[in-house]
Amino acid sequence: MNRRTSLKYLLGAGLSGSAIVAVYKFTGWESPDIEYLAGKQPTIAELAEMIIPRTDTPGAKDARVDQFIIRMITEGSDKKTQRNFIKGLKQLEQYALNYYENEFINCSYKSRYQILSYYEKSSGYSSAILNKISNRLLGKPFFIKLKELTVEGYCTSEVGAMQGLAFDYVPGDYLACTPLQLNQKSWATK
Amino acid sequence: MYISGKSKIEATFDAIVVGSGISGGWAAMELCKKGMKTLLLERGRDVKHIQDYPTANLKPWDFGLRLNFSEQEKQNNPKKTQYADAGSQSFFANDVDHPYLEEKPFNWIRGYQVGGRSLTWGRQCYRLSDLDFAANKKDGHGVDWPIRYRDIAPWYSYVENFIGVSGQNENLGHLPDGSFLPPMELNCIENHLNNSIKKHNGDRLLTIARVANLTKGWDGRGPCQNRNLCTRGCPYGGYFSSNSSTIPAAFQTGNLTLRPYSIVSEIIYDNKSGKASGVRVIDTLTMETFEYSAKVIFLNASTIATAGIMLNSKSSRFPDGFGNDSGELGHNLMDHHSSAGAQGTHSSFQDSYYKGRRPCGFLIPRFRNLVPDTNAAFLRGYNIQGDGERYGWQEMGRNAGFGADFKKQLTRPGEWSVWMAGWGECLPYHDNRVSLDNDKKDKWGLPLIKIDFEFKENEKKMMADIQHTSQQMLADAGFNNIDSFNYKTVGGGTVHEMGTARMGEDPKTSVLNGNNQIHAVKNVFITDGSCMTSSACQNPSLTYMALTARACNYAVEELKKNNL
């Protein structure tokens, strides 16, 4: 508790006013480029499929996670999240062009894998507290948000809940302690 | 009979009940069963059992944004959207049409429809004991309750037997046993925690929550199907609400008239008789004003709204609000705090799971200050509520990685975990209060309610103790990754507002007497949370219902004797 509080103070002191101003300047206050987002639906579908691929159960594409992500960014997010997400997506495309000479969607599986590995590694600090503060100031990093929405979109979709997970629509009884079955999937809803 | 809009009805009844939530539904049923022609007024729309639960059978993918709110909805309704989800949102009052003023941050979460918050309540049912009823007298905070456990005990049984409460008797003096249906069951990790607590702390135990969810069919309802979607309204009638139970029972007598869309703006005082003659009502759809009269009036609009109605009911006899001779009306607002606790994971029981979504957790009954302790860091006490479950995708989604391995982890049961937090007593402070701002009006021209509330030192010290004890109990039981927390939720966060028209022996320091009558106006009864003299730490709805049934019985007896 105390350690956490003092860390916060340290950080508050460390982030000088000018740093914050610089960050806002960089992020800008322009309207989020929603049109760009809509045009990138196939790319988002591929990104989501990399996170939750089709295996012996349906994957993110089967669950139409791309539709959910675009709706959540468009209707279910504040401007800061929208800007962050769209900016992050543009940066990812730039990264793909710079290092793999292709738009993400045209990259080989191996290249895509390397791109996601890079993003997985570089998203966020190693410290949970630093991440919390950074998220509050700057919004969630693109890849963290993408992964979150992919997981939620998949696990609350019909194929995700019913085939990827175990969906018990009307349980009837509550069985408090049952032996775990072979290859037991977790419950889709709490 | 239903009335709405301009339809003509008799303007005179035997009884008027203001508000159709958990206590108003009880008042209406009890009065109707005793042969009283009763008018039940509700400010919101009608909600009929089952047919008006539009989301009850929907699956997560049936919602546009799944269970999330749109950004616009969140901006328009910053309070409602913290407490509801897309499945339950139609049973939460929207912030746009129902503004209020916050002197300090306060979440006033309301359910403006027939059934009120009985549709979305937590369903926990715990009796108060004499440890609670005598608490104010012992330490001098607030005024003494005018009743003791023996006065309310038979009414607790009466209510439990009607609504159906599942639970386990534990033979504790400070948390009395009740008339219970078979208990819900603890799962592996909860049993493990219970055993550890008994071993390490002989004075404590863990028991399954006592809830108004039916473990067997009861009064034509249920049983509970373990869907854990209660707040959408239950098509199985698996839990108690006014809509599923008391209001239909009241209708069955033929004595009930229900009038939705009816805001009560004031209680009308009759100087000649020294009684209330009736109420003034604004039809929320037509803006027309109506007056209804009755021999007896029950106010059950909910703690803050009831105080608002009374403060707005001014007369030459009561210039400062109806029945407000003491000056205590609107004061002594309380809410439980439930911000502090701890969570952790456990590496055992990897080969065990559960089936079904039990609609409740566990309870660790109060263990602090059961006997007077002058060295205690704080007064009164708390109980701990929580639940155990295996991590699911909601937690496993935060794991590192992507691809097939990540997916496999995501879709398999994760570690066992327990989350638990203390539900703590809040002392009755005179300066925690609601008042009216006559310069600011809502769309019906009624003054806005202003809420001035904060938790103080005693509550904060208690929260620190909760963090400590919760963490210790988890550590003793071998949990890992233990995180003790204090969310510092603002007042109103537990949605247990109480105390704005407290009961007491002395008319100079309280608003209601031991029968929930206004001291100076004997034909007005208040039996919602505003009557509470202290908050105890138990979830309060069961007590409201028991006090309501008791007061209804008394009111009808008094009427028969021509005393009202």
mmCIF file of C-alpha atoms in Angstrom, chain B residues 94-389:
data_model
loop_
_atom_site.group_PDB
_atom_site.id
_atom_site.type_symbol
_atom_site.label_atom_id
_atom_site.label_comp_id
_atom_site.label_asym_id
_atom_site.label_seq_id
_atom_site.Cartn_x
_atom_site.Cartn_y
_atom_site.Cartn_z
ATOM 1 C CA ASN B 94 -31.536 7.705 -16.105
ATOM 2 C CA ASP B 95 -29.450 10.642 -14.925
ATOM 3 C CA VAL B 96 -30.762 13.071 -17.541
ATOM 4 C CA ASP B 97 -34.394 13.184 -16.418
ATOM 5 C CA HIS B 98 -33.690 12.769 -12.732
ATOM 6 C CA PRO B 99 -30.916 15.164 -11.710
ATOM 7 C CA TYR B 100 -29.802 15.763 -8.138
ATOM 8 C CA LEU B 101 -27.144 17.924 -6.534
ATOM 9 C CA GLU B 102 -24.010 16.584 -4.865
ATOM 10 C CA GLU B 103 -22.440 18.706 -2.197
ATOM 11 C CA LYS B 104 -19.814 15.952 -2.083
ATOM 12 C CA PRO B 105 -19.625 13.118 -4.603
ATOM 13 C CA PHE B 106 -22.544 10.731 -4.012
ATOM 14 C CA ASN B 107 -23.993 8.018 -6.212
ATOM 15 C CA TRP B 108 -27.772 7.998 -5.901
ATOM 16 C CA ILE B 109 -28.757 4.906 -7.840
ATOM 17 C CA ARG B 110 -32.493 4.671 -8.383
ATOM 18 C CA GLY B 111 -35.031 2.368 -9.949
ATOM 19 C CA TYR B 112 -37.945 4.434 -11.177
ATOM 20 C CA GLN B 113 -40.492 1.824 -12.223
ATOM 21 C CA VAL B 114 -43.086 -0.402 -10.632
ATOM 22 C CA GLY B 115 -41.064 -2.695 -8.403
ATOM 23 C CA GLY B 116 -38.375 -0.061 -7.917
ATOM 24 C CA ARG B 117 -35.018 -1.476 -6.922
ATOM 25 C CA SER B 118 -36.566 -4.766 -5.787
ATOM 26 C CA LEU B 119 -35.904 -5.843 -9.384
ATOM 27 C CA THR B 120 -32.177 -5.192 -9.125
ATOM 28 C CA TRP B 121 -31.421 -5.663 -5.438
ATOM 29 C CA GLY B 122 -28.615 -7.901 -4.166
ATOM 30 C CA ARG B 123 -31.171 -10.210 -2.464
ATOM 31 C CA GLN B 124 -29.072 -10.619 0.696
ATOM 32 C CA CYS B 125 -31.279 -11.163 3.763
ATOM 33 C CA TYR B 126 -29.747 -10.753 7.213
ATOM 34 C CA ARG B 127 -31.500 -10.075 10.479
ATOM 35 C CA LEU B 128 -30.329 -7.323 12.787
ATOM 36 C CA SER B 129 -29.794 -8.274 16.425
ATOM 37 C CA ASP B 130 -29.726 -6.502 19.760
ATOM 38 C CA LEU B 131 -26.032 -5.859 19.192
ATOM 39 C CA ASP B 132 -27.335 -3.501 16.488
ATOM 40 C CA PHE B 133 -30.525 -2.199 18.103
ATOM 41 C CA ALA B 134 -28.647 -1.260 21.284
ATOM 42 C CA ALA B 135 -25.531 0.112 19.562
ATOM 43 C CA ASN B 136 -26.507 3.798 19.521
ATOM 44 C CA LYS B 137 -27.450 3.727 23.168
ATOM 45 C CA LYS B 138 -24.197 2.051 24.132
ATOM 46 C CA ASP B 139 -21.748 4.385 22.456
ATOM 47 C CA GLY B 140 -23.881 7.514 22.269
ATOM 48 C CA HIS B 141 -23.910 8.024 18.506
ATOM 49 C CA GLY B 142 -27.345 8.934 17.165
ATOM 50 C CA VAL B 143 -30.391 8.183 19.315
ATOM 51 C CA ASP B 144 -31.554 4.894 20.753
ATOM 52 C CA TRP B 145 -33.716 2.646 18.632
ATOM 53 C CA PRO B 146 -37.240 2.540 20.090
ATOM 54 C CA ILE B 147 -37.407 -1.199 19.414
ATOM 55 C CA ARG B 148 -35.367 -4.267 20.223
ATOM 56 C CA TYR B 149 -34.913 -7.610 18.481
ATOM 57 C CA ARG B 150 -37.887 -9.222 20.253
ATOM 58 C CA ASP B 151 -40.185 -6.580 18.700
ATOM 59 C CA ILE B 152 -39.194 -7.436 15.164
ATOM 60 C CA ALA B 153 -38.201 -11.121 15.393
ATOM 61 C CA PRO B 154 -41.662 -12.564 14.576
ATOM 62 C CA TRP B 155 -41.931 -10.178 11.647
ATOM 63 C CA TYR B 156 -38.585 -11.315 10.273
ATOM 64 C CA SER B 157 -39.971 -14.862 10.297
ATOM 65 C CA TYR B 158 -43.209 -13.701 8.730
ATOM 66 C CA VAL B 159 -41.346 -12.019 5.857
ATOM 67 C CA GLU B 160 -38.832 -14.828 5.350
ATOM 68 C CA ASN B 161 -41.629 -17.373 5.192
ATOM 69 C CA PHE B 162 -43.386 -15.362 2.527
ATOM 70 C CA ILE B 163 -40.525 -14.308 0.262
ATOM 71 C CA GLY B 164 -38.421 -17.461 0.535
ATOM 72 C CA VAL B 165 -34.853 -17.061 1.774
ATOM 73 C CA SER B 166 -32.219 -19.735 1.278
ATOM 74 C CA GLY B 167 -29.566 -19.903 3.955
ATOM 75 C CA GLN B 168 -27.769 -21.791 6.663
ATOM 76 C CA ASN B 169 -28.534 -21.431 10.354
ATOM 77 C CA GLU B 170 -25.313 -20.786 12.293
ATOM 78 C CA ASN B 171 -26.567 -20.201 15.833
ATOM 79 C CA LEU B 172 -24.946 -16.778 16.217
ATOM 80 C CA GLY B 173 -26.400 -14.340 18.711
ATOM 81 C CA HIS B 174 -25.428 -11.293 16.675
ATOM 82 C CA LEU B 175 -26.699 -12.650 13.347
ATOM 83 C CA PRO B 176 -29.898 -14.455 14.302
ATOM 84 C CA ASP B 177 -30.989 -17.554 12.426
ATOM 85 C CA GLY B 178 -34.118 -17.397 10.320
ATOM 86 C CA SER B 179 -36.749 -19.487 8.563
ATOM 87 C CA PHE B 180 -34.666 -20.665 5.651
ATOM 88 C CA LEU B 181 -35.066 -22.754 2.538
ATOM 89 C CA PRO B 182 -32.158 -25.157 1.909
ATOM 90 C CA PRO B 183 -28.900 -23.208 1.577
ATOM 91 C CA MET B 184 -27.014 -22.671 -1.639
ATOM 92 C CA GLU B 185 -23.684 -24.519 -1.595
ATOM 93 C CA LEU B 186 -20.129 -23.350 -1.013
ATOM 94 C CA ASN B 187 -17.623 -24.462 -3.660
ATOM 95 C CA CYS B 188 -14.183 -26.059 -3.091
ATOM 96 C CA ILE B 189 -12.201 -22.914 -2.509
ATOM 97 C CA GLU B 190 -14.854 -21.399 -0.255
ATOM 98 C CA ASN B 191 -14.971 -24.549 1.869
ATOM 99 C CA HIS B 192 -11.195 -24.455 2.065
ATOM 100 C CA LEU B 193 -11.244 -20.813 3.192
ATOM 101 C CA ASN B 194 -13.956 -21.623 5.750
ATOM 102 C CA ASN B 195 -11.877 -24.453 7.227
ATOM 103 C CA SER B 196 -8.816 -22.256 7.380
ATOM 104 C CA ILE B 197 -10.710 -19.411 9.073
ATOM 105 C CA LYS B 198 -12.152 -21.774 11.682
ATOM 106 C CA LYS B 199 -8.665 -23.122 12.336
ATOM 107 C CA HIS B 200 -6.893 -19.777 12.582
ATOM 108 C CA ASN B 201 -9.685 -17.651 14.035
ATOM 109 C CA GLY B 202 -11.926 -19.562 16.401
ATOM 110 C CA ASP B 203 -14.266 -16.592 16.667
ATOM 111 C CA ARG B 204 -15.040 -16.474 12.958
ATOM 112 C CA LEU B 205 -16.788 -18.570 10.366
ATOM 113 C CA LEU B 206 -17.735 -18.423 6.730
ATOM 114 C CA THR B 207 -21.270 -19.276 5.644
ATOM 115 C CA ILE B 208 -23.181 -19.280 2.377
ATOM 116 C CA ALA B 209 -24.993 -16.004 1.719
ATOM 117 C CA ARG B 210 -28.613 -15.863 2.877
ATOM 118 C CA VAL B 211 -30.469 -14.785 -0.216
ATOM 119 C CA ALA B 212 -34.002 -14.374 -1.508
ATOM 120 C CA ASN B 213 -33.207 -16.814 -4.304
ATOM 121 C CA LEU B 214 -35.346 -19.930 -4.143
ATOM 122 C CA THR B 215 -33.601 -23.286 -3.775
ATOM 123 C CA LYS B 216 -36.996 -24.918 -4.200
ATOM 124 C CA GLY B 217 -40.361 -23.905 -5.599
ATOM 125 C CA TRP B 218 -42.072 -21.414 -3.317
ATOM 126 C CA ASP B 219 -45.401 -19.600 -3.498
ATOM 127 C CA GLY B 220 -45.765 -20.529 -7.165
ATOM 128 C CA ARG B 221 -42.323 -19.183 -8.038
ATOM 129 C CA GLY B 222 -38.924 -20.634 -8.844
ATOM 130 C CA PRO B 223 -36.825 -22.517 -8.170
ATOM 131 C CA CYS B 224 -33.802 -20.416 -9.064
ATOM 132 C CA GLN B 225 -32.157 -21.692 -12.265
ATOM 133 C CA ASN B 226 -28.650 -20.478 -11.355
ATOM 134 C CA ARG B 227 -28.399 -18.215 -14.390
ATOM 135 C CA ASN B 228 -27.166 -15.251 -12.314
ATOM 136 C CA LEU B 229 -29.050 -12.801 -14.503
ATOM 137 C CA CYS B 230 -31.333 -11.626 -11.684
ATOM 138 C CA THR B 231 -31.080 -7.898 -12.384
ATOM 139 C CA ARG B 232 -32.800 -8.311 -15.741
ATOM 140 C CA GLY B 233 -35.918 -9.616 -14.000
ATOM 141 C CA CYS B 234 -36.361 -13.366 -13.609
ATOM 142 C CA PRO B 235 -38.788 -15.188 -15.934
ATOM 143 C CA TYR B 236 -38.706 -18.114 -13.472
ATOM 144 C CA GLY B 237 -39.594 -15.906 -10.525
ATOM 145 C CA GLY B 238 -36.430 -17.322 -8.971
ATOM 146 C CA TYR B 239 -35.933 -14.393 -6.614
ATOM 147 C CA PHE B 240 -38.214 -12.123 -4.665
ATOM 148 C CA SER B 241 -39.298 -8.772 -6.091
ATOM 149 C CA SER B 242 -42.419 -6.648 -5.670
ATOM 150 C CA ASN B 243 -43.256 -7.492 -9.279
ATOM 151 C CA SER B 244 -43.056 -11.257 -8.855
ATOM 152 C CA SER B 245 -44.610 -11.479 -5.445
ATOM 153 C CA THR B 246 -46.185 -8.762 -3.326
ATOM 154 C CA ILE B 247 -47.877 -6.720 -6.060
ATOM 155 C CA PRO B 248 -49.565 -9.750 -7.694
ATOM 156 C CA ALA B 249 -50.653 -10.882 -4.207
ATOM 157 C CA ALA B 250 -52.077 -7.428 -3.540
ATOM 158 C CA PHE B 251 -53.963 -7.480 -6.843
ATOM 159 C CA GLN B 252 -55.394 -10.870 -5.979
ATOM 160 C CA THR B 253 -57.319 -9.353 -3.078
ATOM 161 C CA GLY B 254 -59.235 -7.042 -5.411
ATOM 162 C CA ASN B 255 -58.325 -4.140 -3.146
ATOM 163 C CA LEU B 256 -55.358 -2.709 -5.021
ATOM 164 C CA THR B 257 -55.331 0.227 -7.406
ATOM 165 C CA LEU B 258 -51.944 0.826 -9.016
ATOM 166 C CA ARG B 259 -51.162 4.175 -10.553
ATOM 167 C CA PRO B 260 -47.821 4.364 -12.371
ATOM 168 C CA TYR B 261 -46.395 7.640 -13.799
ATOM 169 C CA SER B 262 -47.359 9.356 -10.552
ATOM 170 C CA ILE B 263 -44.869 11.531 -8.681
ATOM 171 C CA VAL B 264 -46.007 12.469 -5.209
ATOM 172 C CA SER B 265 -45.048 16.098 -4.763
ATOM 173 C CA GLU B 266 -46.321 16.465 -1.216
ATOM 174 C CA ILE B 267 -48.303 15.110 1.696
ATOM 175 C CA ILE B 268 -51.297 17.292 2.481
ATOM 176 C CA TYR B 269 -51.723 18.281 6.112
ATOM 177 C CA ASP B 270 -55.187 18.973 7.488
ATOM 178 C CA ASN B 271 -55.070 21.498 10.313
ATOM 179 C CA LYS B 272 -58.514 20.634 11.639
ATOM 180 C CA SER B 273 -57.917 16.968 12.205
ATOM 181 C CA GLY B 274 -54.191 17.220 12.835
ATOM 182 C CA LYS B 275 -53.721 14.416 10.325
ATOM 183 C CA ALA B 276 -52.579 13.991 6.773
ATOM 184 C CA SER B 277 -55.588 14.100 4.461
ATOM 185 C CA GLY B 278 -53.879 12.742 1.389
ATOM 186 C CA VAL B 279 -51.228 13.349 -1.230
ATOM 187 C CA ARG B 280 -50.735 15.577 -4.241
ATOM 188 C CA VAL B 281 -49.644 13.761 -7.379
ATOM 189 C CA ILE B 282 -48.156 14.955 -10.652
ATOM 190 C CA ASP B 283 -48.918 12.758 -13.641
ATOM 191 C CA THR B 284 -45.496 12.523 -15.292
ATOM 192 C CA LEU B 285 -46.982 12.127 -18.766
ATOM 193 C CA THR B 286 -49.676 14.807 -18.786
ATOM 194 C CA MET B 287 -48.182 17.092 -16.089
ATOM 195 C CA GLU B 288 -51.665 17.285 -14.544
ATOM 196 C CA THR B 289 -51.996 17.448 -10.780
ATOM 197 C CA PHE B 290 -54.305 15.166 -8.826
ATOM 198 C CA GLU B 291 -55.167 14.819 -5.169
ATOM 199 C CA TYR B 292 -55.956 11.543 -3.482
ATOM 200 C CA SER B 293 -57.078 11.155 0.079
ATOM 201 C CA ALA B 294 -56.950 8.263 2.508
ATOM 202 C CA LYS B 295 -57.186 7.400 6.163
ATOM 203 C CA VAL B 296 -53.628 6.112 6.275
ATOM 204 C CA ILE B 297 -50.564 6.973 4.243
ATOM 205 C CA PHE B 298 -47.458 4.845 3.927
ATOM 206 C CA LEU B 299 -44.359 6.572 2.568
ATOM 207 C CA ASN B 300 -42.045 4.122 0.820
ATOM 208 C CA ALA B 301 -40.446 6.256 -1.852
ATOM 209 C CA SER B 302 -36.891 5.264 -0.751
ATOM 210 C CA THR B 303 -34.743 6.987 1.846
ATOM 211 C CA ILE B 304 -33.697 10.066 -0.064
ATOM 212 C CA ALA B 305 -36.881 10.553 -2.084
ATOM 213 C CA THR B 306 -39.091 10.122 0.984
ATOM 214 C CA ALA B 307 -37.128 12.830 2.772
ATOM 215 C CA GLY B 308 -37.506 14.981 -0.347
ATOM 216 C CA ILE B 309 -41.293 14.592 -0.384
ATOM 217 C CA MET B 310 -41.558 15.458 3.311
ATOM 218 C CA LEU B 311 -39.230 18.447 3.058
ATOM 219 C CA ASN B 312 -41.384 19.674 0.186
ATOM 220 C CA SER B 313 -44.609 19.272 2.215
ATOM 221 C CA LYS B 314 -44.796 22.592 4.020
ATOM 222 C CA SER B 315 -47.704 23.986 5.979
ATOM 223 C CA SER B 316 -48.238 26.510 8.744
ATOM 224 C CA ARG B 317 -48.027 23.610 11.178
ATOM 225 C CA PHE B 318 -44.874 22.219 9.563
ATOM 226 C CA PRO B 319 -42.964 25.115 7.966
ATOM 227 C CA ASP B 320 -39.733 23.090 7.799
ATOM 228 C CA GLY B 321 -41.167 19.955 6.268
ATOM 229 C CA PHE B 322 -43.798 17.412 7.166
ATOM 230 C CA GLY B 323 -43.501 16.046 10.689
ATOM 231 C CA ASN B 324 -40.219 17.868 11.147
ATOM 232 C CA ASP B 325 -40.656 19.121 14.710
ATOM 233 C CA SER B 326 -37.282 17.664 15.629
ATOM 234 C CA GLY B 327 -35.314 19.252 12.814
ATOM 235 C CA GLU B 328 -33.862 15.812 12.109
ATOM 236 C CA LEU B 329 -35.742 15.250 8.850
ATOM 237 C CA GLY B 330 -33.247 14.698 6.037
ATOM 238 C CA HIS B 331 -30.360 14.340 8.492
ATOM 239 C CA ASN B 332 -28.393 11.280 9.623
ATOM 240 C CA LEU B 333 -28.093 9.857 6.124
ATOM 241 C CA MET B 334 -26.118 6.611 6.130
ATOM 242 C CA ASP B 335 -24.846 4.137 3.551
ATOM 243 C CA HIS B 336 -22.735 1.068 4.131
ATOM 244 C CA HIS B 337 -19.203 1.232 2.855
ATOM 245 C CA SER B 338 -18.058 -1.761 0.817
ATOM 246 C CA SER B 339 -14.810 -0.463 -0.654
ATOM 247 C CA ALA B 340 -12.170 -2.329 1.290
ATOM 248 C CA GLY B 341 -11.157 -5.959 1.015
ATOM 249 C CA ALA B 342 -8.675 -8.342 -0.518
ATOM 250 C CA GLN B 343 -8.361 -10.849 -3.318
ATOM 251 C CA GLY B 344 -5.988 -13.632 -4.133
ATOM 252 C CA THR B 345 -5.472 -16.821 -6.093
ATOM 253 C CA HIS B 346 -4.907 -20.368 -4.915
ATOM 254 C CA SER B 347 -2.920 -23.123 -6.591
ATOM 255 C CA SER B 348 -4.843 -26.082 -5.123
ATOM 256 C CA PHE B 349 -7.968 -27.879 -6.342
ATOM 257 C CA GLN B 350 -6.796 -27.741 -9.949
ATOM 258 C CA ASP B 351 -8.904 -30.818 -10.743
ATOM 259 C CA SER B 352 -12.155 -29.341 -9.440
ATOM 260 C CA TYR B 353 -14.673 -27.035 -11.048
ATOM 261 C CA TYR B 354 -18.356 -26.173 -10.719
ATOM 262 C CA LYS B 355 -21.431 -26.057 -12.881
ATOM 263 C CA GLY B 356 -24.004 -23.309 -12.856
ATOM 264 C CA ARG B 357 -23.847 -19.667 -11.869
ATOM 265 C CA ARG B 358 -24.801 -19.435 -8.222
ATOM 266 C CA PRO B 359 -26.425 -16.022 -7.767
ATOM 267 C CA CYS B 360 -24.686 -15.272 -4.484
ATOM 268 C CA GLY B 361 -21.406 -15.527 -2.644
ATOM 269 C CA PHE B 362 -20.427 -16.172 0.946
ATOM 270 C CA LEU B 363 -20.629 -14.232 4.176
ATOM 271 C CA ILE B 364 -18.167 -13.977 7.057
ATOM 272 C CA PRO B 365 -20.421 -12.637 9.815
ATOM 273 C CA ARG B 366 -19.264 -9.710 11.894
ATOM 274 C CA PHE B 367 -16.475 -10.582 14.358
ATOM 275 C CA ARG B 368 -15.300 -7.153 15.539
ATOM 276 C CA ASN B 369 -16.553 -5.469 18.743
ATOM 277 C CA LEU B 370 -19.033 -8.193 19.605
ATOM 278 C CA VAL B 371 -18.287 -7.413 23.228
ATOM 279 C CA PRO B 372 -17.461 -3.865 24.310
ATOM 280 C CA ASP B 373 -13.767 -3.201 23.706
ATOM 281 C CA THR B 374 -12.448 0.139 24.841
ATOM 282 C CA ASN B 375 -9.208 -0.433 22.968
ATOM 283 C CA ALA B 376 -10.860 -1.004 19.604
ATOM 284 C CA ALA B 377 -9.629 1.300 16.865
ATOM 285 C CA PHE B 378 -13.180 1.940 15.711
ATOM 286 C CA LEU B 379 -16.797 1.534 16.802
ATOM 287 C CA ARG B 380 -19.272 -1.046 15.498
ATOM 288 C CA GLY B 381 -18.314 -3.596 12.873
ATOM 289 C CA TYR B 382 -18.494 -5.124 9.437
ATOM 290 C CA ASN B 383 -19.230 -8.401 7.769
ATOM 291 C CA ILE B 384 -17.241 -9.708 4.846
ATOM 292 C CA GLN B 385 -18.919 -10.753 1.624
ATOM 293 C CA GLY B 386 -17.177 -12.385 -1.267
ATOM 294 C CA ASP B 387 -17.037 -15.309 -3.599
ATOM 295 C CA GLY B 388 -14.701 -17.937 -4.919
ATOM 296 C CA GLU B 389 -14.381 -18.948 -8.534
#
